[in-house]
């Protein structure tokens, strides 16, 4: 019988860190951009200003999605963009300020380091064995069945030609965050840590629907 396990990460690779491998500069200059806050990193402010296309002083979901691209130049999945907004929009304004953007930038850079570490064949995507190794490094040893489900759910859309697509950077981040979120929610219910829980329908739905 396959034993699910969750524990301490073996590889110290945390999400949250700096710049995406690529960001697309589609800045359309309407009026003068706002001044940089005192003490702001000039390079980071330049990135922020390029993403803030309407010069409102904050970044919307659509502006962030337009700026973030994967290594193969595909745009970030909108669900991943919304997840990132949800994590870093600390004041729940619906947009990202410069201070919030600083945290987001660092987060993405940290995740990029993780992605590059586990993309052992340098294909630009994460496949089966690489995914298993990445999740195991975070302390999540999933069964082959669950790994297959994760890979199938977060794989890039297929073109219908060639081998099955792997998981691009943006979807890899979301997959790892979802596994982490669901595992931590399960652990809160699994008080004796035996891998078994008893819960009602309301609890189950709350856990599933709370995942990003």
PDB file of C-alpha atoms in Angstrom:
ATOM      1  CA  UNK A   1       0.000   0.000   0.000  1.00  0.00           C
ATOM      2  CA  UNK A   2       1.408   3.369  -0.953  1.00  0.00           C
ATOM      3  CA  UNK A   3       2.022   5.638   2.021  1.00  0.00           C
ATOM      4  CA  UNK A   4       1.284   9.314   1.555  1.00  0.00           C
ATOM      5  CA  UNK A   5       3.642  11.454   3.574  1.00  0.00           C
ATOM      6  CA  UNK A   6       4.226  15.054   4.320  1.00  0.00           C
ATOM      7  CA  UNK A   7       6.989  16.514   6.389  1.00  0.00           C
ATOM      8  CA  UNK A   8       9.924  18.905   6.308  1.00  0.00           C
ATOM      9  CA  UNK A   9      11.315  20.070   2.965  1.00  0.00           C
ATOM     10  CA  UNK A  10      14.608  18.476   1.961  1.00  0.00           C
ATOM     11  CA  UNK A  11      15.502  21.272  -0.425  1.00  0.00           C
ATOM     12  CA  UNK A  12      15.481  24.836   0.839  1.00  0.00           C
ATOM     13  CA  UNK A  13      13.626  26.334  -2.105  1.00  0.00           C
ATOM     14  CA  UNK A  14      10.940  28.745  -1.093  1.00  0.00           C
ATOM     15  CA  UNK A  15       8.734  30.812  -3.305  1.00  0.00           C
ATOM     16  CA  UNK A  16       8.795  34.665  -2.854  1.00  0.00           C
ATOM     17  CA  UNK A  17      11.702  36.475  -4.526  1.00  0.00           C
ATOM     18  CA  UNK A  18      12.506  38.871  -7.415  1.00  0.00           C
ATOM     19  CA  UNK A  19      12.110  39.260 -11.187  1.00  0.00           C
ATOM     20  CA  UNK A  20      10.535  36.962 -13.750  1.00  0.00           C
ATOM     21  CA  UNK A  21      12.914  35.482 -16.309  1.00  0.00           C
ATOM     22  CA  UNK A  22      11.071  37.592 -18.801  1.00  0.00           C
ATOM     23  CA  UNK A  23       8.633  40.413 -18.501  1.00  0.00           C
ATOM     24  CA  UNK A  24       7.150  41.987 -21.577  1.00  0.00           C
ATOM     25  CA  UNK A  25       7.372  45.748 -21.757  1.00  0.00           C
ATOM     26  CA  UNK A  26       4.099  46.900 -23.296  1.00  0.00           C
ATOM     27  CA  UNK A  27       4.106  50.282 -21.615  1.00  0.00           C
ATOM     28  CA  UNK A  28       1.893  52.752 -23.411  1.00  0.00           C
ATOM     29  CA  UNK A  29       2.725  56.212 -22.138  1.00  0.00           C
ATOM     30  CA  UNK A  30      -0.399  58.135 -21.205  1.00  0.00           C
ATOM     31  CA  UNK A  31       0.719  61.217 -19.310  1.00  0.00           C
ATOM     32  CA  UNK A  32       3.595  61.361 -16.866  1.00  0.00           C
ATOM     33  CA  UNK A  33       4.389  58.350 -14.696  1.00  0.00           C
ATOM     34  CA  UNK A  34       4.272  58.900 -10.921  1.00  0.00           C
ATOM     35  CA  UNK A  35       7.479  59.711  -9.082  1.00  0.00           C
ATOM     36  CA  UNK A  36       9.407  56.903  -7.392  1.00  0.00           C
ATOM     37  CA  UNK A  37       8.841  56.637  -3.623  1.00  0.00           C
ATOM     38  CA  UNK A  38      11.775  57.749  -1.439  1.00  0.00           C
ATOM     39  CA  UNK A  39      14.345  54.988  -1.107  1.00  0.00           C
ATOM     40  CA  UNK A  40      12.881  52.888  -3.923  1.00  0.00           C
ATOM     41  CA  UNK A  41      15.268  50.668  -5.855  1.00  0.00           C
ATOM     42  CA  UNK A  42      15.676  52.466  -9.230  1.00  0.00           C
ATOM     43  CA  UNK A  43      15.764  49.242 -11.267  1.00  0.00           C
ATOM     44  CA  UNK A  44      12.696  47.805  -9.535  1.00  0.00           C
ATOM     45  CA  UNK A  45      10.847  51.111  -9.947  1.00  0.00           C
ATOM     46  CA  UNK A  46      11.646  51.010 -13.669  1.00  0.00           C
ATOM     47  CA  UNK A  47      10.110  47.530 -13.903  1.00  0.00           C
ATOM     48  CA  UNK A  48       7.072  48.637 -11.910  1.00  0.00           C
ATOM     49  CA  UNK A  49       6.560  51.707 -14.109  1.00  0.00           C
ATOM     50  CA  UNK A  50       6.798  49.595 -17.272  1.00  0.00           C
ATOM     51  CA  UNK A  51       4.091  47.225 -15.967  1.00  0.00           C
ATOM     52  CA  UNK A  52       1.886  50.108 -14.719  1.00  0.00           C
ATOM     53  CA  UNK A  53       0.802  51.040 -18.236  1.00  0.00           C
ATOM     54  CA  UNK A  54      -1.868  53.580 -17.270  1.00  0.00           C
ATOM     55  CA  UNK A  55       0.434  55.255 -14.711  1.00  0.00           C
ATOM     56  CA  UNK A  56      -2.152  54.904 -11.985  1.00  0.00           C
ATOM     57  CA  UNK A  57       0.495  54.070  -9.393  1.00  0.00           C
ATOM     58  CA  UNK A  58      -0.762  50.503  -9.026  1.00  0.00           C
ATOM     59  CA  UNK A  59      -0.911  47.350 -11.146  1.00  0.00           C
ATOM     60  CA  UNK A  60      -4.149  45.620 -12.165  1.00  0.00           C
ATOM     61  CA  UNK A  61      -4.672  41.930 -12.971  1.00  0.00           C
ATOM     62  CA  UNK A  62      -4.657  42.640 -16.722  1.00  0.00           C
ATOM     63  CA  UNK A  63      -1.482  44.747 -16.501  1.00  0.00           C
ATOM     64  CA  UNK A  64       0.285  42.044 -14.508  1.00  0.00           C
ATOM     65  CA  UNK A  65      -0.753  39.306 -16.924  1.00  0.00           C
ATOM     66  CA  UNK A  66       0.418  41.424 -19.875  1.00  0.00           C
ATOM     67  CA  UNK A  67       3.822  41.786 -18.218  1.00  0.00           C
ATOM     68  CA  UNK A  68       4.511  38.193 -17.148  1.00  0.00           C
ATOM     69  CA  UNK A  69       5.571  35.561 -19.661  1.00  0.00           C
ATOM     70  CA  UNK A  70       7.063  32.080 -19.362  1.00  0.00           C
ATOM     71  CA  UNK A  71      10.416  31.030 -20.760  1.00  0.00           C
ATOM     72  CA  UNK A  72       8.675  30.017 -23.994  1.00  0.00           C
ATOM     73  CA  UNK A  73       7.085  33.489 -24.221  1.00  0.00           C
ATOM     74  CA  UNK A  74       3.566  32.267 -23.480  1.00  0.00           C
ATOM     75  CA  UNK A  75       1.564  34.529 -21.191  1.00  0.00           C
ATOM     76  CA  UNK A  76       1.030  33.554 -17.592  1.00  0.00           C
ATOM     77  CA  UNK A  77      -2.183  31.646 -16.993  1.00  0.00           C
ATOM     78  CA  UNK A  78      -4.796  34.095 -15.677  1.00  0.00           C
ATOM     79  CA  UNK A  79      -5.575  31.855 -12.682  1.00  0.00           C
ATOM     80  CA  UNK A  80      -1.919  32.002 -11.650  1.00  0.00           C
ATOM     81  CA  UNK A  81      -1.938  35.794 -12.025  1.00  0.00           C
ATOM     82  CA  UNK A  82      -5.039  36.030  -9.839  1.00  0.00           C
ATOM     83  CA  UNK A  83      -3.404  33.760  -7.268  1.00  0.00           C
ATOM     84  CA  UNK A  84      -0.344  36.031  -7.167  1.00  0.00           C
ATOM     85  CA  UNK A  85      -2.575  39.082  -6.817  1.00  0.00           C
ATOM     86  CA  UNK A  86      -4.410  37.388  -3.960  1.00  0.00           C
ATOM     87  CA  UNK A  87      -1.159  36.646  -2.148  1.00  0.00           C
ATOM     88  CA  UNK A  88       0.375  40.115  -2.475  1.00  0.00           C
ATOM     89  CA  UNK A  89      -2.603  42.474  -2.549  1.00  0.00           C
ATOM     90  CA  UNK A  90      -2.359  42.853   1.222  1.00  0.00           C
ATOM     91  CA  UNK A  91      -4.791  45.773   1.484  1.00  0.00           C
ATOM     92  CA  UNK A  92      -7.354  44.003  -0.745  1.00  0.00           C
ATOM     93  CA  UNK A  93      -7.548  47.027  -3.064  1.00  0.00           C
ATOM     94  CA  UNK A  94      -7.750  44.848  -6.176  1.00  0.00           C
ATOM     95  CA  UNK A  95      -4.396  46.115  -7.445  1.00  0.00           C
ATOM     96  CA  UNK A  96      -0.697  45.911  -6.546  1.00  0.00           C
ATOM     97  CA  UNK A  97       1.149  48.924  -5.131  1.00  0.00           C
ATOM     98  CA  UNK A  98       4.898  49.389  -5.501  1.00  0.00           C
ATOM     99  CA  UNK A  99       5.602  47.981  -2.034  1.00  0.00           C
ATOM    100  CA  UNK A 100       3.429  44.942  -2.794  1.00  0.00           C
ATOM    101  CA  UNK A 101       5.114  44.599  -6.181  1.00  0.00           C
ATOM    102  CA  UNK A 102       8.515  44.405  -4.467  1.00  0.00           C
ATOM    103  CA  UNK A 103       7.383  41.302  -2.590  1.00  0.00           C
ATOM    104  CA  UNK A 104       5.815  39.816  -5.708  1.00  0.00           C
ATOM    105  CA  UNK A 105       8.991  40.391  -7.727  1.00  0.00           C
ATOM    106  CA  UNK A 106      11.086  38.591  -5.112  1.00  0.00           C
ATOM    107  CA  UNK A 107       8.558  35.757  -4.871  1.00  0.00           C
ATOM    108  CA  UNK A 108       8.680  35.083  -8.600  1.00  0.00           C
ATOM    109  CA  UNK A 109      12.482  35.149  -8.654  1.00  0.00           C
ATOM    110  CA  UNK A 110      12.689  32.622  -5.828  1.00  0.00           C
ATOM    111  CA  UNK A 111      10.249  30.356  -7.660  1.00  0.00           C
ATOM    112  CA  UNK A 112      12.324  30.688 -10.825  1.00  0.00           C
ATOM    113  CA  UNK A 113      15.352  29.365  -8.975  1.00  0.00           C
ATOM    114  CA  UNK A 114      13.298  26.377  -7.834  1.00  0.00           C
ATOM    115  CA  UNK A 115      11.981  25.785 -11.356  1.00  0.00           C
ATOM    116  CA  UNK A 116      15.460  25.894 -12.912  1.00  0.00           C
ATOM    117  CA  UNK A 117      16.787  23.552 -10.236  1.00  0.00           C
ATOM    118  CA  UNK A 118      14.228  20.851 -11.003  1.00  0.00           C
ATOM    119  CA  UNK A 119      13.987  21.339 -14.770  1.00  0.00           C
ATOM    120  CA  UNK A 120      16.917  18.939 -15.103  1.00  0.00           C
ATOM    121  CA  UNK A 121      16.587  18.402 -18.849  1.00  0.00           C
ATOM    122  CA  UNK A 122      16.320  22.172 -19.478  1.00  0.00           C
ATOM    123  CA  UNK A 123      13.158  21.677 -21.513  1.00  0.00           C
ATOM    124  CA  UNK A 124      11.498  24.773 -20.076  1.00  0.00           C
ATOM    125  CA  UNK A 125       8.771  22.680 -18.463  1.00  0.00           C
ATOM    126  CA  UNK A 126       8.411  20.248 -15.568  1.00  0.00           C
ATOM    127  CA  UNK A 127       7.457  16.633 -16.277  1.00  0.00           C
ATOM    128  CA  UNK A 128       6.677  13.545 -14.152  1.00  0.00           C
ATOM    129  CA  UNK A 129       9.954  12.685 -12.422  1.00  0.00           C
ATOM    130  CA  UNK A 130      10.943  16.334 -12.079  1.00  0.00           C
ATOM    131  CA  UNK A 131       7.575  17.146 -10.519  1.00  0.00           C
ATOM    132  CA  UNK A 132       7.892  14.260  -8.052  1.00  0.00           C
ATOM    133  CA  UNK A 133      11.378  15.421  -7.028  1.00  0.00           C
ATOM    134  CA  UNK A 134      10.239  19.027  -6.596  1.00  0.00           C
ATOM    135  CA  UNK A 135       7.257  18.121  -4.419  1.00  0.00           C
ATOM    136  CA  UNK A 136       9.334  15.644  -2.418  1.00  0.00           C
ATOM    137  CA  UNK A 137      11.881  18.383  -1.719  1.00  0.00           C
ATOM    138  CA  UNK A 138       9.073  20.423  -0.150  1.00  0.00           C
ATOM    139  CA  UNK A 139       8.124  17.457   2.030  1.00  0.00           C
ATOM    140  CA  UNK A 140       5.216  16.127  -0.069  1.00  0.00           C
ATOM    141  CA  UNK A 141       5.588  12.506  -1.215  1.00  0.00           C
ATOM    142  CA  UNK A 142       2.591  11.898  -3.449  1.00  0.00           C
ATOM    143  CA  UNK A 143       1.498   8.541  -4.827  1.00  0.00           C
ATOM    144  CA  UNK A 144       2.007   7.914  -8.569  1.00  0.00           C
ATOM    145  CA  UNK A 145      -1.761   8.307  -9.000  1.00  0.00           C
ATOM    146  CA  UNK A 146      -1.827  11.743  -7.342  1.00  0.00           C
ATOM    147  CA  UNK A 147       1.276  12.852  -9.239  1.00  0.00           C
ATOM    148  CA  UNK A 148      -0.424  11.900 -12.494  1.00  0.00           C
ATOM    149  CA  UNK A 149      -3.507  13.907 -11.516  1.00  0.00           C
ATOM    150  CA  UNK A 150      -1.414  16.968 -10.646  1.00  0.00           C
ATOM    151  CA  UNK A 151       0.572  16.716 -13.872  1.00  0.00           C
ATOM    152  CA  UNK A 152      -2.568  16.288 -15.972  1.00  0.00           C
ATOM    153  CA  UNK A 153      -4.403  19.147 -14.241  1.00  0.00           C
ATOM    154  CA  UNK A 154      -1.587  21.698 -14.540  1.00  0.00           C
ATOM    155  CA  UNK A 155       0.028  20.681 -17.839  1.00  0.00           C
ATOM    156  CA  UNK A 156      -0.006  23.302 -20.567  1.00  0.00           C
ATOM    157  CA  UNK A 157      -2.830  22.997 -23.104  1.00  0.00           C
ATOM    158  CA  UNK A 158      -1.960  20.399 -25.741  1.00  0.00           C
ATOM    159  CA  UNK A 159      -1.593  21.365 -29.395  1.00  0.00           C
ATOM    160  CA  UNK A 160      -2.432  17.816 -30.440  1.00  0.00           C
ATOM    161  CA  UNK A 161       1.039  17.193 -31.878  1.00  0.00           C
ATOM    162  CA  UNK A 162       4.166  15.683 -30.375  1.00  0.00           C
ATOM    163  CA  UNK A 163       4.659  14.447 -26.802  1.00  0.00           C
ATOM    164  CA  UNK A 164       2.302  15.514 -24.012  1.00  0.00           C
ATOM    165  CA  UNK A 165       3.172  19.032 -22.819  1.00  0.00           C
ATOM    166  CA  UNK A 166       4.819  19.519 -19.447  1.00  0.00           C
ATOM    167  CA  UNK A 167       4.030  22.091 -16.780  1.00  0.00           C
ATOM    168  CA  UNK A 168       5.206  25.612 -17.599  1.00  0.00           C
ATOM    169  CA  UNK A 169       6.663  27.905 -14.946  1.00  0.00           C
ATOM    170  CA  UNK A 170       3.430  29.730 -14.120  1.00  0.00           C
ATOM    171  CA  UNK A 171       1.418  26.520 -13.757  1.00  0.00           C
ATOM    172  CA  UNK A 172       4.224  24.885 -11.759  1.00  0.00           C
ATOM    173  CA  UNK A 173       4.035  27.677  -9.177  1.00  0.00           C
ATOM    174  CA  UNK A 174       0.271  27.272  -8.902  1.00  0.00           C
ATOM    175  CA  UNK A 175       0.470  23.479  -8.660  1.00  0.00           C
ATOM    176  CA  UNK A 176       2.985  23.657  -5.801  1.00  0.00           C
ATOM    177  CA  UNK A 177       0.978  26.307  -3.950  1.00  0.00           C
ATOM    178  CA  UNK A 178      -2.211  24.236  -4.287  1.00  0.00           C
ATOM    179  CA  UNK A 179      -0.505  21.060  -3.008  1.00  0.00           C
ATOM    180  CA  UNK A 180       0.915  23.050  -0.085  1.00  0.00           C
ATOM    181  CA  UNK A 181      -2.453  24.688   0.703  1.00  0.00           C
ATOM    182  CA  UNK A 182      -4.419  21.424   0.583  1.00  0.00           C
ATOM    183  CA  UNK A 183      -1.792  19.525   2.585  1.00  0.00           C
ATOM    184  CA  UNK A 184      -1.730  22.157   5.321  1.00  0.00           C
ATOM    185  CA  UNK A 185      -5.537  22.180   5.431  1.00  0.00           C
ATOM    186  CA  UNK A 186      -5.526  18.377   5.774  1.00  0.00           C
ATOM    187  CA  UNK A 187      -2.898  18.525   8.516  1.00  0.00           C
ATOM    188  CA  UNK A 188      -5.061  20.889  10.554  1.00  0.00           C
ATOM    189  CA  UNK A 189      -7.779  18.224  10.595  1.00  0.00           C
ATOM    190  CA  UNK A 190      -5.401  15.251  10.936  1.00  0.00           C
ATOM    191  CA  UNK A 191      -4.545  16.033  14.553  1.00  0.00           C
ATOM    192  CA  UNK A 192      -2.849  12.690  15.271  1.00  0.00           C
ATOM    193  CA  UNK A 193      -0.857  12.762  12.003  1.00  0.00           C
ATOM    194  CA  UNK A 194      -1.806   9.235  10.927  1.00  0.00           C
ATOM    195  CA  UNK A 195      -2.859  10.255   7.410  1.00  0.00           C
ATOM    196  CA  UNK A 196      -6.555   9.599   8.083  1.00  0.00           C
ATOM    197  CA  UNK A 197      -9.288  12.093   8.928  1.00  0.00           C
ATOM    198  CA  UNK A 198     -13.003  12.122   9.514  1.00  0.00           C
ATOM    199  CA  UNK A 199     -14.803  15.174   8.262  1.00  0.00           C
ATOM    200  CA  UNK A 200     -18.223  16.244   7.147  1.00  0.00           C
ATOM    201  CA  UNK A 201     -19.226  17.556   3.738  1.00  0.00           C
ATOM    202  CA  UNK A 202     -18.982  21.192   4.845  1.00  0.00           C
ATOM    203  CA  UNK A 203     -15.391  20.737   6.034  1.00  0.00           C
ATOM    204  CA  UNK A 204     -14.384  18.908   2.863  1.00  0.00           C
ATOM    205  CA  UNK A 205     -15.869  21.556   0.567  1.00  0.00           C
ATOM    206  CA  UNK A 206     -14.311  24.354   2.610  1.00  0.00           C
ATOM    207  CA  UNK A 207     -10.862  22.822   2.187  1.00  0.00           C
ATOM    208  CA  UNK A 208     -11.218  22.237  -1.549  1.00  0.00           C
ATOM    209  CA  UNK A 209     -12.787  25.605  -2.351  1.00  0.00           C
ATOM    210  CA  UNK A 210     -10.162  27.466  -0.312  1.00  0.00           C
ATOM    211  CA  UNK A 211      -7.389  26.229  -2.589  1.00  0.00           C
ATOM    212  CA  UNK A 212      -6.072  28.881  -5.025  1.00  0.00           C
TER     213      UNK A 212
END
